[in-house]
Backbone as a ProteinNet text record, in pm:
[ID]
protein_1_A
[PRIMARY]
ALRPRPAAAATPPVAGLSARNQLRGRVIAIRGGGVLCEVAIRLADGQEIVAVVTRRSVERLGLAVGRDAIAIIKATEVMLHS
[TERTIARY]
2293.1	2440.6	2481.7	2593.6	2663.2	2774.8	2794.2	2882	3006.3	3150.7	3223.7	3168	3216.1	3180.7	3325.7	3352.7	3504.9	3490.8	3366.2	3407.1	3402.6	3387.1	3437.4	3549.2	3668.7	3774	3835.4	3799.9	3851	3831.8	3744.7	3725.7	3812.5	3852.5	3915.5	3891	3945.6	3808.8	3851.4	3726.6	3711.4	3875.4	3921.7	4061.9	4049.7	4147.9	4170.5	4062.4	3996	3919.9	3995.9	3973.3	4005.9	3935.8	3825.5	3687.3	3747.2	3755.9	3793.1	3651.2	3563.3	3421.4	3362.8	3375.4	3303.8	3236.6	3107.2	3024.6	2939.2	2975.6	2897.4	2773.2	2680.4	2539	2499.9	2337.9	2258.9	2170	2154.1	2028.2	1869.3	1794.7	1669.9	1566.1	1590.2	1468.6	1554.9	1484.5	1469.6	1384.2	1357.8	1237.8	1283.5	1175.9	1162.3	1162.3	1098.9	1098.4	1140	1193.4	1221.7	1391.9	1451.1	1580	1655.3	1587.4	1649.5	1612.2	1696	1649.5	1667.1	1596.1	1673.4	1676.2	1815.7	1856.4	1875.9	1820.4	1822.7	1913.5	2016.3	2097.6	2094.5	2072.5	2075.6	2219.9	2293.9	2395.5	2382.9	2505.8	2525.3	2494.4	2461.3	2414.4	2266.2	2215.5	2072.6	2051.2	2147.3	2144.9	2131.4	2021.4	2029.8	2067.5	2122.2	2158.4	2116.7	2068.4	2011.2	2066.7	2089	2158.6	2063.4	2061.3	1992.2	2084.9	2048.3	2172.4	2085.5	2129.4	2061.5	1998	1917.4	1859.5	1971.5	2077.2	2147.3	2242.8	2270.5	2392.8	2339.4	2205.8	2154.4	2148.1	2136.4	2166.5	2314.7	2385.3	2515.8	2596.7	2543.4	2580.7	2577.9	2434.3	2378.3	2321.2	2258.3	2196.2	2066.8	2006.6	1908	1861	1738.6	1706.4	1775.8	1831.6	1912.3	2048.3	2085.4	2195.2	2301.1	2438.6	2529	2591.9	2600.8	2647.5	2759.6	2812.9	2886.6	2862.7	2822.7	2825.1	2917.4	2979.2	3123.5	3072.4	3107.7	3085	3204.9	3194.9	3292.9	3266.8	3325.7	3248.6	3389.3	3380.9	3477.5	3451.2	3318	3274.7	3126.5	3131.3	3020.2	2930.4	2818.4	2785.5	2708.5	2689	2558.7	2515.6	2378.9	2305.5	2197.4	2194.8	2115	1993.1
-771.8	-752	-858	-966.8	-1048.8	-973.7	-965.2	-899.9	-1014.8	-965.6	-1058.8	-1081.4	-1226.7	-1297.2	-1369.6	-1327	-1333.3	-1508.6	-1570.8	-1710.4	-1799.1	-1764	-1815.8	-1809.5	-1707.1	-1665.2	-1779.8	-1782.6	-1897.8	-2037.1	-2036.2	-2208	-2247.3	-2358.1	-2424.7	-2445.4	-2402.8	-2443.9	-2566.7	-2630.1	-2759.4	-2777.4	-2894.9	-2918.8	-2963.6	-2927.5	-3003.7	-2942.8	-2805.5	-2694.7	-2569.3	-2553.6	-2395.3	-2298	-2341	-2220	-2171.6	-2046.5	-1971	-1942.5	-1923.8	-1881.3	-2004.1	-2026.3	-2112.9	-2077.9	-2071.2	-2021.8	-2125.6	-2123.5	-2258	-2207.4	-2264.4	-2271.8	-2410	-2372.9	-2515.3	-2506.8	-2640.7	-2665.1	-2624.6	-2565	-2503.5	-2551.7	-2594.4	-2659.4	-2744.6	-2838.1	-2888.6	-2927	-2871.7	-2855.3	-2948.7	-3006.5	-3077.5	-3232.4	-3295.2	-3418.9	-3484.3	-3420.5	-3488.4	-3501.2	-3436.9	-3473.7	-3368.8	-3258.8	-3169.1	-3099.9	-3075.6	-3015.8	-2872.2	-2803	-2653.7	-2682.5	-2627.7	-2653	-2497.6	-2476.2	-2362	-2362.3	-2301.5	-2251.9	-2155.7	-2155.7	-2025.3	-2007.5	-1894.7	-1854.6	-1789.5	-1800.8	-1761.3	-1601.3	-1536.6	-1403.1	-1382.3	-1498.4	-1486.8	-1510.2	-1458.2	-1470.5	-1606.3	-1624.8	-1743.3	-1734.7	-1881.2	-1894.5	-2000.2	-2018.1	-2155.1	-2197.6	-2337.8	-2387.1	-2504.5	-2519.2	-2606.5	-2727.9	-2873.4	-2958.4	-3100.4	-3169.2	-3307.6	-3396.5	-3462.7	-3550.6	-3632.8	-3702.2	-3773.5	-3700.2	-3591.4	-3506.5	-3484.4	-3466.9	-3436.9	-3557.8	-3698.6	-3803.8	-3834.6	-3820.6	-3850.4	-3792.7	-3637.3	-3526.9	-3554	-3647.8	-3639.7	-3529.3	-3449.6	-3312.8	-3331	-3280.6	-3271.3	-3138.2	-3134.2	-3002.6	-3026.7	-2931.7	-2922.6	-2953.5	-3016.2	-3032.5	-2933.6	-2956.4	-2801.4	-2864.1	-2760.9	-2754.6	-2642.5	-2670.1	-2554.2	-2535.5	-2383.8	-2356.3	-2317.7	-2408.6	-2355	-2250.1	-2154.4	-2059.5	-2028.6	-2058.5	-2078.6	-2007.7	-1900.6	-1815.9	-1730.8	-1745.9	-1656.4	-1525.8	-1505.6	-1383.6	-1331.5	-1209.2	-1148.9	-1031.5	-1030.3	-944	-867.8	-749.9	-651	-537.9	-542.8	-435.5	-348.5	-232.6	-135.3	-84.1
-5022.7	-5048.8	-4989.4	-5024.2	-4951.3	-4884.4	-4763.4	-4659.5	-4616	-4596.2	-4576.7	-4437.6	-4422.2	-4294.4	-4205.4	-4104.2	-4071.7	-4023	-4002.8	-3968.2	-4090.3	-4238.2	-4346.4	-4363.9	-4333.7	-4340.6	-4250.8	-4137	-4026.5	-4043.3	-4152.1	-4167	-4265.7	-4283.9	-4385.4	-4455.4	-4605.9	-4760	-4765.8	-4871	-4911	-4968.5	-4958.8	-4998.9	-5157.3	-5247.4	-5387.7	-5471.6	-5411.6	-5534.9	-5539.8	-5659.6	-5693.5	-5666.4	-5647.3	-5600.7	-5455.4	-5469.3	-5311.9	-5247.3	-5294.7	-5231.7	-5182.2	-5064	-4993.9	-4892.4	-4883.5	-4783.4	-4675.5	-4575	-4469.7	-4431.9	-4425.4	-4383.5	-4370.5	-4316.6	-4301	-4384.8	-4439.8	-4542.2	-4486.5	-4567	-4512	-4573.5	-4714	-4792.3	-4909.3	-4965.6	-5082.4	-5143.4	-5285	-5339.6	-5451.4	-5529.3	-5659.7	-5659.5	-5709.7	-5719.6	-5842.3	-5925.3	-6082.2	-6062.5	-6175.7	-6202	-6102.4	-6147	-6062.9	-5915.7	-5826.8	-5717.3	-5668.9	-5597.6	-5553.1	-5392	-5381	-5278.2	-5208.5	-5057.6	-5028.8	-4856.5	-4862.1	-4766.8	-4669.7	-4563	-4495.7	-4442.1	-4441.1	-4401.4	-4269	-4178.3	-4051.2	-4018	-4123.3	-4095	-4123.8	-4163	-4222.8	-4371.4	-4451.2	-4578	-4661.5	-4738	-4782.8	-4956.6	-4995.2	-5123	-5161.8	-5324.8	-5364.4	-5453.8	-5485.8	-5614	-5647.9	-5811.5	-5879.2	-5874.7	-5842.2	-5832.8	-5864.3	-5927.5	-5951.6	-5808.7	-5843.8	-5736.9	-5691.5	-5780.3	-5731.6	-5669.1	-5680	-5608.3	-5476.3	-5447.6	-5335.1	-5268.2	-5317.4	-5232	-5203.6	-5305	-5293.4	-5170.5	-5194.9	-5065.5	-4955	-4931.9	-4785.5	-4743.6	-4875.1	-4815.5	-4776.5	-4692	-4613.8	-4515.5	-4488.4	-4418.1	-4271.7	-4245.5	-4084.6	-4112.5	-4200.2	-4197.5	-4267.2	-4229.3	-4257.3	-4406.6	-4450.1	-4614.7	-4641	-4743.6	-4789.4	-4931.2	-4971.4	-5106.1	-5173.7	-5293.7	-5329.5	-5485.5	-5474.4	-5584.1	-5685.8	-5785.2	-5878.4	-6004.5	-6018.2	-6144.8	-6224.8	-6340.2	-6407.6	-6459.4	-6447.1	-6476.8	-6380.5	-6343	-6271.1	-6364.3	-6377.3	-6470.9	-6354.3	-6394.3	-6292.5	-6405.5	-6362.1	-6408.4	-6351.9	-6395.6	-6305.7	-6366.2
[MASK]
++++++++++++++++++++++++++++++++++++++++++++++++++++++++++++++++++++++++++++++++++

């Protein structure tokens, strides 16, 4: 389960975005060699989040293992099932 992180609240959000959920972490893996890549980011509390992005976006954003990154989450709906 995701837990609130005081550091995230203290860090200014990326300007110009309506997305409120911005989680800072470090890239720990980039997998995939085709058009799409899976980028894994480890957050400060040890949790990991994975995003699928285009290879071009990885290059344009300068994402690389060991570099800091921000996972920006924008969702209009969250569904739960048990």
